[in-house]
Amino acid sequence: MAVTLEHPESTGSAPASEELSSRAAAEAYVGGVCFKLGPPTLIGAELEWLTVQGECSASGPTAAPRPRLAALAAALGPYAPRSIAPDSPAAPLPGGSRVTMEPGGQIELSSAPFATAAALCERLSEDAGLLTELLGSRSIRVVAASADADRHPERVLRLPRYRAMEQCFGGIGPFGKLMMCNTAATQVSVDAGADAAQVAARWTATHVIGPALLAAFACSPVLCGAPAGAWASQRMRTWLRLDNARTRPPAEDWSDPISSYARWALDVPLLCVRRPDGGANGSAANGSGDNWSAPPCATFADWLGGALDDEIGRRPGLADLDYHLTTLFPPVRASGHLEIRYIDAQPEDVWAVPVHAVDALLSTPEIVAEATALAAPLTGRWLDAARQGLADPQIREIAADILVLAAAHAATPAAATELEAAARRCRASLTPSGERAGASS
């Protein structure tokens, strides 16, 4: 995969950078940095877990308290992210994965890129085992669940980014804090493509197969604090109901995703603005560096065009644009590579299955085209897939067929076996946790 953008949990103040000369220059920059062209050869993944301090309660797997940040930092030692240990070297684990944190105390492993899904899963599994051991040394447990069924949302990371995010999303509804604090995902990253035509084909495929894969791996029917409603993926519900301008671009209609993504990115409202007087952790002695709130409804294009000169006091530079790109949350995010974000965190024994599915379905241009055609009837049915999941007959049939196609083109016999089992599970209308689809609410 190509170079990734700055990680969202970055805490430092905005560094001085080259000022952007025009919207056209900004769009050209976004297209270049978000879509690195080259033969698609690498794959990566990110695993997220909910965390608890101490033994899990009999009343629910996440009923125990959230971990204390000091305990997390002590347990992780040199692997601790700087969001909880500012002086940490933030070293990668032996398998190349880096540890990061989400606002509600969720912990995540972001893998290094690998040439094969088998190598990726092997090294990521080793790192996950070590992570569990490290956390266990301080009585912290990871919970393989995509939605917190027991605890109301609580933000434990006090960084200015997340304060601004909570404030922004809080004005829209309850889903922002739920997403930030009470959900976890499995994310898969793949190269964008060798040229514009291949990028367009792979971009379209990752979106068209999205509702099928979302439904196939949906396993979050219960989310504490969520408004009433039966959903197969309460986690995806939070994203779909969160902030349409930021999370639901009309991406399936983009014949040229490189230029369309760039235009869309500049027209998304600012989530936060890093302040130049923030210290190493985004805070200053007088507190002004802690306030990263953006002018309401103002877009990056507004800032670039001078409409926010009075409120912000400066024009944006490349570093500001890089940071803005980390605040976009579409189902597939362009980050130099394509980051597939619509899959629930999976039970601990099957998290590799969606990795193998994506790997197989995007393995050749011919399979990309076949998968796109097979899933075409579900194009854009994100809400149906998140709400009904495998309980919908058409979604269930296509989800199973997509997994059969993936199994037929899996890179290894072991991956094929796992994908065939997942296809049978879908046909039986069973979620990855073995529950009957539509049985929980």
Short mmCIF file of C-alpha atoms in Angstrom, two decimals:
data_model
loop_
_atom_site.label_atom_id
_atom_site.label_comp_id
_atom_site.label_asym_id
_atom_site.label_seq_id
_atom_site.Cartn_x
_atom_site.Cartn_y
_atom_site.Cartn_z
CA MET A 1 0.00 0.00 0.00
CA ALA A 2 1.00 3.57 -0.43
CA VAL A 3 2.00 6.02 2.27
CA THR A 4 -0.83 6.59 4.72
CA LEU A 5 -2.02 9.97 5.90
CA GLU A 6 -1.33 11.20 9.42
CA HIS A 7 -3.14 9.07 11.98
CA PRO A 8 -6.34 10.68 13.30
CA GLU A 9 -5.24 10.54 16.92
CA SER A 10 -2.35 12.92 16.24
CA THR A 11 -2.19 15.37 19.10
CA GLY A 12 0.31 18.01 18.03
CA SER A 13 -0.43 21.52 16.88
CA ALA A 14 -0.56 22.37 13.20
CA PRO A 15 2.96 22.65 11.80
CA ALA A 16 3.86 25.43 9.43
CA SER A 17 3.38 24.32 5.86
CA GLU A 18 3.08 25.59 2.35
CA GLU A 19 -0.05 27.67 1.82
CA LEU A 20 -2.43 26.38 -0.82
CA SER A 21 -2.70 28.71 -3.79
CA SER A 22 -6.14 27.78 -5.09
CA ARG A 23 -8.93 25.26 -5.01
CA ALA A 24 -7.58 23.66 -8.18
CA ALA A 25 -4.21 23.18 -6.49
CA ALA A 26 -5.89 21.69 -3.44
CA GLU A 27 -7.95 19.27 -5.54
CA ALA A 28 -4.84 18.17 -7.44
CA TYR A 29 -3.04 17.58 -4.15
CA VAL A 30 -5.92 15.51 -2.72
CA GLY A 31 -6.10 13.37 -5.85
CA GLY A 32 -2.40 12.66 -5.68
CA VAL A 33 -2.10 11.93 -1.97
CA CYS A 34 -5.34 9.94 -1.61
CA PHE A 35 -4.87 7.74 -4.69
CA LYS A 36 -1.29 6.52 -5.02
CA LEU A 37 -1.03 4.75 -8.36
CA GLY A 38 0.82 1.47 -8.73
CA PRO A 39 0.18 -2.23 -9.29
CA PRO A 40 -2.19 -3.51 -6.59
CA THR A 41 0.01 -5.94 -4.67
CA LEU A 42 -0.37 -5.20 -0.95
CA ILE A 43 -3.03 -5.68 1.70
CA GLY A 44 -3.37 -4.46 5.27
CA ALA A 45 -5.93 -4.59 8.04
CA GLU A 46 -6.96 -2.94 11.27
CA LEU A 47 -8.55 -4.79 14.16
CA GLU A 48 -10.42 -3.01 16.93
CA TRP A 49 -11.58 -4.27 20.31
CA LEU A 50 -13.61 -2.90 23.16
CA THR A 51 -11.71 -2.96 26.45
CA VAL A 52 -12.61 -3.54 30.09
CA GLN A 53 -10.69 -3.12 33.34
CA GLY A 54 -10.79 -6.30 35.41
CA GLU A 55 -12.97 -9.37 35.03
CA CYS A 56 -15.95 -9.24 32.72
CA SER A 57 -19.21 -9.08 34.62
CA ALA A 58 -21.72 -11.90 34.52
CA SER A 59 -24.30 -9.33 33.37
CA GLY A 60 -22.45 -8.77 30.10
CA PRO A 61 -19.03 -9.00 28.44
CA THR A 62 -18.46 -5.25 28.60
CA ALA A 63 -20.19 -4.48 31.90
CA ALA A 64 -16.86 -3.93 33.70
CA PRO A 65 -15.41 -0.40 33.79
CA ARG A 66 -13.39 1.08 30.94
CA PRO A 67 -9.63 0.88 31.50
CA ARG A 68 -7.71 3.70 33.09
CA LEU A 69 -5.39 5.41 30.62
CA ALA A 70 -2.47 5.16 33.03
CA ALA A 71 -2.97 1.40 33.23
CA LEU A 72 -3.15 1.12 29.46
CA ALA A 73 0.05 3.10 29.03
CA ALA A 74 1.86 1.06 31.67
CA ALA A 75 0.72 -2.22 30.13
CA LEU A 76 1.77 -1.26 26.60
CA GLY A 77 5.13 0.22 27.56
CA PRO A 78 7.12 1.20 24.43
CA TYR A 79 4.18 0.22 22.21
CA ALA A 80 1.82 2.75 23.82
CA PRO A 81 0.44 5.37 21.41
CA ARG A 82 1.36 8.97 22.12
CA SER A 83 -2.30 9.82 22.63
CA ILE A 84 -2.01 8.22 26.09
CA ALA A 85 1.77 8.45 26.62
CA PRO A 86 3.18 11.60 24.97
CA ASP A 87 6.82 10.53 25.43
CA SER A 88 6.32 6.98 24.17
CA PRO A 89 8.41 5.78 21.21
CA ALA A 90 5.15 4.24 19.93
CA ALA A 91 7.13 1.31 18.58
CA PRO A 92 5.48 -1.27 16.34
CA LEU A 93 4.84 -4.73 17.73
CA PRO A 94 7.14 -7.51 16.45
CA GLY A 95 4.76 -8.31 13.58
CA GLY A 96 4.79 -4.69 12.40
CA SER A 97 1.42 -3.62 13.83
CA ARG A 98 1.02 -0.31 15.60
CA VAL A 99 -1.24 0.21 18.60
CA THR A 100 -3.67 3.12 18.62
CA MET A 101 -6.61 4.15 20.78
CA GLU A 102 -10.13 5.30 20.11
CA PRO A 103 -11.98 7.87 22.25
CA GLY A 104 -13.94 5.36 24.35
CA GLY A 105 -10.91 3.27 25.24
CA GLN A 106 -11.18 0.90 22.29
CA ILE A 107 -7.79 -0.45 21.30
CA GLU A 108 -6.76 -1.14 17.73
CA LEU A 109 -3.95 -2.76 15.83
CA SER A 110 -3.03 -1.30 12.45
CA SER A 111 -1.00 -3.83 10.52
CA ALA A 112 1.93 -3.26 8.26
CA PRO A 113 1.16 -3.90 4.59
CA PHE A 114 1.89 -7.42 3.32
CA ALA A 115 2.12 -9.06 -0.08
CA THR A 116 -0.34 -11.81 0.86
CA ALA A 117 -3.39 -12.03 3.07
CA ALA A 118 -1.99 -15.20 4.62
CA ALA A 119 1.15 -13.41 5.79
CA LEU A 120 -0.91 -10.46 6.98
CA CYS A 121 -3.23 -12.63 9.07
CA GLU A 122 -0.36 -14.65 10.53
CA ARG A 123 1.59 -11.61 11.71
CA LEU A 124 -1.50 -9.72 12.83
CA SER A 125 -2.61 -12.75 14.84
CA GLU A 126 0.78 -12.90 16.55
CA ASP A 127 0.63 -9.22 17.39
CA ALA A 128 -2.94 -9.58 18.69
CA GLY A 129 -1.79 -12.37 20.99
CA LEU A 130 1.04 -10.25 22.36
CA LEU A 131 -1.30 -7.29 22.81
CA THR A 132 -3.66 -9.46 24.86
CA GLU A 133 -0.77 -10.59 27.05
CA LEU A 134 0.50 -7.06 27.59
CA LEU A 135 -2.90 -5.75 28.57
CA GLY A 136 -3.57 -8.75 30.77
CA SER A 137 -0.54 -7.82 32.86
CA ARG A 138 -2.60 -4.88 34.15
CA SER A 139 -5.93 -6.75 34.31
CA ILE A 140 -7.19 -5.19 31.10
CA ARG A 141 -9.18 -7.43 28.81
CA VAL A 142 -10.12 -7.02 25.17
CA VAL A 143 -13.65 -7.85 24.06
CA ALA A 144 -14.20 -9.02 20.48
CA ALA A 145 -17.48 -7.16 19.94
CA SER A 146 -18.44 -4.52 17.42
CA ALA A 147 -20.86 -2.69 19.73
CA ASP A 148 -20.87 -2.15 23.48
CA ALA A 149 -24.07 -3.75 24.71
CA ASP A 150 -23.65 -2.84 28.38
CA ARG A 151 -22.08 0.58 28.93
CA HIS A 152 -23.31 4.01 27.98
CA PRO A 153 -20.84 5.99 25.84
CA GLU A 154 -18.04 7.65 27.76
CA ARG A 155 -15.07 9.43 26.22
CA VAL A 156 -11.82 8.66 28.04
CA LEU A 157 -9.40 10.35 25.61
CA ARG A 158 -9.41 14.08 26.39
CA LEU A 159 -7.61 15.25 23.27
CA PRO A 160 -8.81 18.46 21.58
CA ARG A 161 -9.61 16.57 18.37
CA TYR A 162 -12.13 14.37 20.13
CA ARG A 163 -13.54 17.23 22.17
CA ALA A 164 -14.25 19.12 18.95
CA MET A 165 -15.64 15.97 17.35
CA GLU A 166 -17.99 15.29 20.23
CA GLN A 167 -19.19 18.89 20.18
CA CYS A 168 -19.77 18.84 16.42
CA PHE A 169 -21.58 15.50 16.32
CA GLY A 170 -23.51 16.25 19.51
CA GLY A 171 -25.43 18.93 17.67
CA ILE A 172 -26.65 16.35 15.15
CA GLY A 173 -27.84 13.57 17.45
CA PRO A 174 -26.73 10.72 19.73
CA PHE A 175 -24.88 8.68 17.13
CA GLY A 176 -21.60 10.59 17.18
CA LYS A 177 -20.72 9.75 20.76
CA LEU A 178 -21.96 6.19 20.31
CA MET A 179 -19.70 5.76 17.27
CA MET A 180 -16.72 7.33 19.02
CA CYS A 181 -16.96 5.42 22.29
CA ASN A 182 -19.01 2.26 21.85
CA THR A 183 -18.19 0.64 18.51
CA ALA A 184 -15.38 -1.35 16.90
CA ALA A 185 -14.67 -2.46 13.33
CA THR A 186 -12.59 -4.70 11.13
CA GLN A 187 -10.98 -2.63 8.38
CA VAL A 188 -9.22 -3.91 5.28
CA SER A 189 -6.90 -1.79 3.12
CA VAL A 190 -5.93 -2.52 -0.49
CA ASP A 191 -3.98 -0.67 -3.16
CA ALA A 192 -6.02 1.73 -5.25
CA GLY A 193 -4.79 0.57 -8.66
CA ALA A 194 -2.19 1.03 -11.35
CA ASP A 195 -3.99 3.67 -13.43
CA ALA A 196 -7.15 5.73 -13.49
CA ALA A 197 -9.22 3.00 -15.16
CA GLN A 198 -8.20 0.35 -12.64
CA VAL A 199 -8.77 2.76 -9.76
CA ALA A 200 -12.29 3.40 -11.02
CA ALA A 201 -13.03 -0.32 -11.32
CA ARG A 202 -11.68 -1.14 -7.85
CA TRP A 203 -13.37 1.88 -6.30
CA THR A 204 -16.71 0.88 -7.82
CA ALA A 205 -16.28 -2.73 -6.74
CA THR A 206 -15.50 -1.91 -3.11
CA HIS A 207 -18.71 0.12 -2.96
CA VAL A 208 -21.01 -2.20 -4.91
CA ILE A 209 -20.02 -5.28 -2.89
CA GLY A 210 -20.25 -3.22 0.31
CA PRO A 211 -23.88 -3.91 1.30
CA ALA A 212 -23.39 -7.65 0.73
CA LEU A 213 -20.24 -7.79 2.86
CA LEU A 214 -21.77 -5.48 5.47
CA ALA A 215 -24.69 -7.88 5.85
CA ALA A 216 -22.54 -11.01 5.71
CA PHE A 217 -20.41 -9.83 8.63
CA ALA A 218 -22.99 -7.81 10.59
CA CYS A 219 -22.89 -8.80 14.25
CA SER A 220 -23.86 -5.80 16.36
CA PRO A 221 -27.61 -6.02 17.04
CA VAL A 222 -27.36 -4.42 20.50
CA LEU A 223 -25.76 -1.06 21.29
CA CYS A 224 -26.21 0.46 24.73
CA GLY A 225 -27.62 3.97 24.48
CA ALA A 226 -28.84 3.67 20.90
CA PRO A 227 -32.35 4.86 20.04
CA ALA A 228 -34.95 2.12 19.73
CA GLY A 229 -34.81 0.05 16.56
CA ALA A 230 -33.80 -3.40 15.39
CA TRP A 231 -30.60 -3.33 13.32
CA ALA A 232 -28.26 -6.12 12.21
CA SER A 233 -25.35 -3.69 12.49
CA GLN A 234 -25.90 -1.02 15.10
CA ARG A 235 -22.27 -0.04 14.51
CA MET A 236 -22.94 0.80 10.87
CA ARG A 237 -26.18 2.48 11.89
CA THR A 238 -24.15 5.03 13.85
CA TRP A 239 -22.11 5.90 10.75
CA LEU A 240 -25.11 6.09 8.44
CA ARG A 241 -27.05 8.33 10.85
CA LEU A 242 -24.11 10.45 11.93
CA ASP A 243 -23.27 13.19 9.43
CA ASN A 244 -24.31 12.57 5.85
CA ALA A 245 -21.99 15.17 4.37
CA ARG A 246 -19.02 13.42 5.96
CA THR A 247 -20.01 9.76 5.86
CA ARG A 248 -22.24 9.20 2.81
CA PRO A 249 -20.83 10.63 -0.42
CA PRO A 250 -22.54 9.62 -3.69
CA ALA A 251 -19.50 7.49 -4.43
CA GLU A 252 -21.21 4.84 -6.55
CA ASP A 253 -21.97 7.53 -9.13
CA TRP A 254 -18.37 8.66 -9.52
CA SER A 255 -16.98 7.63 -12.90
CA ASP A 256 -13.72 9.37 -11.99
CA PRO A 257 -13.24 8.76 -8.26
CA ILE A 258 -9.90 10.57 -8.11
CA SER A 259 -11.26 13.97 -9.11
CA SER A 260 -14.68 13.40 -7.53
CA TYR A 261 -13.20 12.45 -4.16
CA ALA A 262 -11.06 15.59 -4.23
CA ARG A 263 -14.05 17.83 -4.95
CA TRP A 264 -16.13 16.13 -2.28
CA ALA A 265 -13.37 16.36 0.33
CA LEU A 266 -13.05 20.12 -0.01
CA ASP A 267 -16.81 20.58 0.35
CA VAL A 268 -17.12 18.55 3.56
CA PRO A 269 -17.61 20.79 6.62
CA LEU A 270 -14.60 21.21 8.88
CA LEU A 271 -14.70 18.93 11.89
CA CYS A 272 -11.91 20.68 13.76
CA VAL A 273 -9.09 23.16 13.21
CA ARG A 274 -5.75 22.58 14.90
CA ARG A 275 -4.64 25.70 16.74
CA PRO A 276 -1.05 26.94 16.36
CA ASP A 277 -0.71 27.69 20.09
CA GLY A 278 -1.31 24.12 21.21
CA GLY A 279 1.48 22.32 23.02
CA ALA A 280 2.84 18.84 22.38
CA ASN A 281 -0.54 17.41 23.37
CA GLY A 282 -2.64 20.04 21.71
CA SER A 283 -3.03 22.16 24.84
CA ALA A 284 -1.60 25.46 25.93
CA ALA A 285 -1.21 27.04 29.33
CA ASN A 286 -4.06 29.48 28.69
CA GLY A 287 -6.33 26.78 27.33
CA SER A 288 -6.79 28.34 23.90
CA GLY A 289 -4.89 25.50 22.24
CA ASP A 290 -7.50 23.07 23.53
CA ASN A 291 -10.26 24.69 21.48
CA TRP A 292 -10.16 23.04 18.06
CA SER A 293 -13.82 23.72 17.28
CA ALA A 294 -14.48 24.76 13.68
CA PRO A 295 -16.93 27.45 12.58
CA PRO A 296 -20.31 25.71 12.16
CA CYS A 297 -21.08 24.38 8.68
CA ALA A 298 -17.93 25.92 7.19
CA THR A 299 -16.16 23.74 4.64
CA PHE A 300 -12.49 23.40 3.86
CA ALA A 301 -13.20 25.21 0.59
CA ASP A 302 -14.64 28.13 2.60
CA TRP A 303 -11.45 28.31 4.64
CA LEU A 304 -9.32 28.09 1.53
CA GLY A 305 -11.28 30.86 -0.19
CA GLY A 306 -10.88 33.33 2.68
CA ALA A 307 -14.37 33.16 4.14
CA LEU A 308 -12.97 32.19 7.56
CA ASP A 309 -10.18 34.75 7.81
CA ASP A 310 -11.86 36.48 10.76
CA GLU A 311 -12.70 33.30 12.68
CA ILE A 312 -9.47 31.35 12.15
CA GLY A 313 -7.03 34.12 11.36
CA ARG A 314 -5.02 32.28 8.73
CA ARG A 315 -5.43 30.38 5.48
CA PRO A 316 -4.94 26.60 5.39
CA GLY A 317 -1.73 24.89 4.31
CA LEU A 318 -0.98 21.39 3.12
CA ALA A 319 -0.72 20.11 6.70
CA ASP A 320 -4.23 21.41 7.39
CA LEU A 321 -5.55 19.68 4.30
CA ASP A 322 -3.82 16.43 5.29
CA TYR A 323 -5.50 16.65 8.68
CA HIS A 324 -8.90 17.46 7.20
CA LEU A 325 -8.66 14.28 5.11
CA THR A 326 -8.41 12.23 8.33
CA THR A 327 -11.79 13.63 9.43
CA LEU A 328 -13.65 12.13 6.45
CA PHE A 329 -15.46 8.89 7.25
CA PRO A 330 -17.02 7.39 4.10
CA PRO A 331 -17.58 3.62 3.81
CA VAL A 332 -14.42 3.47 1.66
CA ARG A 333 -11.83 6.10 2.47
CA ALA A 334 -9.05 7.00 0.07
CA SER A 335 -5.84 7.27 2.11
CA GLY A 336 -3.27 6.60 -0.58
CA HIS A 337 -4.87 3.16 -0.69
CA LEU A 338 -8.53 2.16 -0.32
CA GLU A 339 -9.58 1.70 3.29
CA ILE A 340 -12.72 -0.46 3.57
CA ARG A 341 -14.54 0.64 6.71
CA TYR A 342 -17.98 -0.99 6.59
CA ILE A 343 -17.28 -4.34 8.30
CA ASP A 344 -18.15 -4.99 11.95
CA ALA A 345 -15.48 -6.22 14.33
CA GLN A 346 -15.70 -10.01 14.21
CA PRO A 347 -15.68 -12.74 16.84
CA GLU A 348 -12.08 -13.54 17.72
CA ASP A 349 -11.93 -16.83 15.82
CA VAL A 350 -13.20 -15.51 12.45
CA TRP A 351 -11.77 -12.00 12.05
CA ALA A 352 -9.57 -13.15 9.13
CA VAL A 353 -12.57 -14.17 6.99
CA PRO A 354 -13.45 -10.66 5.72
CA VAL A 355 -9.76 -10.05 5.04
CA HIS A 356 -9.63 -13.13 2.82
CA ALA A 357 -12.92 -12.15 1.17
CA VAL A 358 -11.69 -8.70 0.15
CA ASP A 359 -8.35 -10.13 -0.96
CA ALA A 360 -10.00 -12.69 -3.24
CA LEU A 361 -12.69 -10.40 -4.67
CA LEU A 362 -10.12 -7.80 -5.71
CA SER A 363 -7.40 -10.23 -6.80
CA THR A 364 -7.67 -9.70 -10.57
CA PRO A 365 -9.50 -7.28 -12.89
CA GLU A 366 -11.68 -10.14 -14.11
CA ILE A 367 -12.80 -11.08 -10.59
CA VAL A 368 -13.33 -7.41 -9.74
CA ALA A 369 -15.71 -7.15 -12.70
CA GLU A 370 -17.49 -10.42 -11.82
CA ALA A 371 -17.97 -9.40 -8.18
CA THR A 372 -19.29 -5.99 -9.21
CA ALA A 373 -21.83 -7.53 -11.57
CA LEU A 374 -22.91 -10.13 -9.00
CA ALA A 375 -23.52 -7.54 -6.27
CA ALA A 376 -25.00 -4.87 -8.56
CA PRO A 377 -28.63 -5.40 -7.41
CA LEU A 378 -27.60 -4.24 -3.93
CA THR A 379 -25.86 -1.06 -5.08
CA GLY A 380 -26.49 1.72 -2.58
CA ARG A 381 -28.56 -0.42 -0.20
CA TRP A 382 -26.41 0.46 2.81
CA LEU A 383 -29.35 1.17 5.11
CA ASP A 384 -31.15 -2.06 4.20
CA ALA A 385 -28.00 -4.11 4.74
CA ALA A 386 -27.28 -2.47 8.10
CA ARG A 387 -30.88 -2.71 9.30
CA GLN A 388 -32.02 -6.08 7.96
CA GLY A 389 -28.75 -7.86 7.27
CA LEU A 390 -29.18 -11.50 6.33
CA ALA A 391 -32.86 -11.42 7.27
CA ASP A 392 -33.54 -9.88 3.84
CA PRO A 393 -33.78 -12.74 1.30
CA GLN A 394 -32.14 -10.91 -1.60
CA ILE A 395 -29.33 -9.55 0.53
CA ARG A 396 -28.77 -12.98 2.07
CA GLU A 397 -28.60 -14.69 -1.33
CA ILE A 398 -26.16 -12.21 -2.82
CA ALA A 399 -24.02 -12.13 0.32
CA ALA A 400 -23.67 -15.90 0.17
CA ASP A 401 -22.96 -15.84 -3.57
CA ILE A 402 -20.25 -13.18 -3.09
CA LEU A 403 -18.56 -15.36 -0.50
CA VAL A 404 -18.77 -18.39 -2.81
CA LEU A 405 -17.08 -16.32 -5.50
CA ALA A 406 -14.40 -15.29 -3.01
CA ALA A 407 -13.86 -18.90 -1.97
CA ALA A 408 -13.40 -19.94 -5.59
CA HIS A 409 -10.57 -17.43 -5.97
CA ALA A 410 -9.05 -17.56 -2.50
CA ALA A 411 -5.27 -17.45 -2.35
CA THR A 412 -4.94 -20.56 -0.15
CA PRO A 413 -6.98 -23.72 0.54
CA ALA A 414 -7.34 -22.66 4.16
CA ALA A 415 -8.83 -19.32 3.15
CA ALA A 416 -11.17 -21.06 0.70
CA THR A 417 -12.40 -23.35 3.48
CA GLU A 418 -13.10 -20.39 5.77
CA LEU A 419 -14.96 -18.53 3.03
CA GLU A 420 -17.03 -21.58 2.09
CA ALA A 421 -18.05 -21.95 5.74
CA ALA A 422 -19.01 -18.26 5.85
CA ALA A 423 -21.14 -18.70 2.70
CA ARG A 424 -22.97 -21.64 4.28
CA ARG A 425 -23.51 -19.60 7.41
CA CYS A 426 -25.05 -16.80 5.36
CA ARG A 427 -27.38 -19.18 3.52
CA ALA A 428 -28.51 -20.45 6.91
CA SER A 429 -29.20 -16.83 7.93
CA LEU A 430 -26.70 -16.98 10.79
CA THR A 431 -24.54 -14.08 11.93
CA PRO A 432 -20.79 -14.51 12.49
CA SER A 433 -21.54 -15.09 16.19
CA GLY A 434 -23.91 -17.94 15.30
CA GLU A 435 -27.18 -16.17 16.07
CA ARG A 436 -30.21 -16.28 13.82
CA ALA A 437 -30.33 -13.07 11.73
CA GLY A 438 -33.14 -10.84 12.92
CA ALA A 439 -33.52 -12.70 16.22
CA SER A 440 -31.95 -9.97 18.38
CA SER A 441 -33.02 -6.38 18.83
#
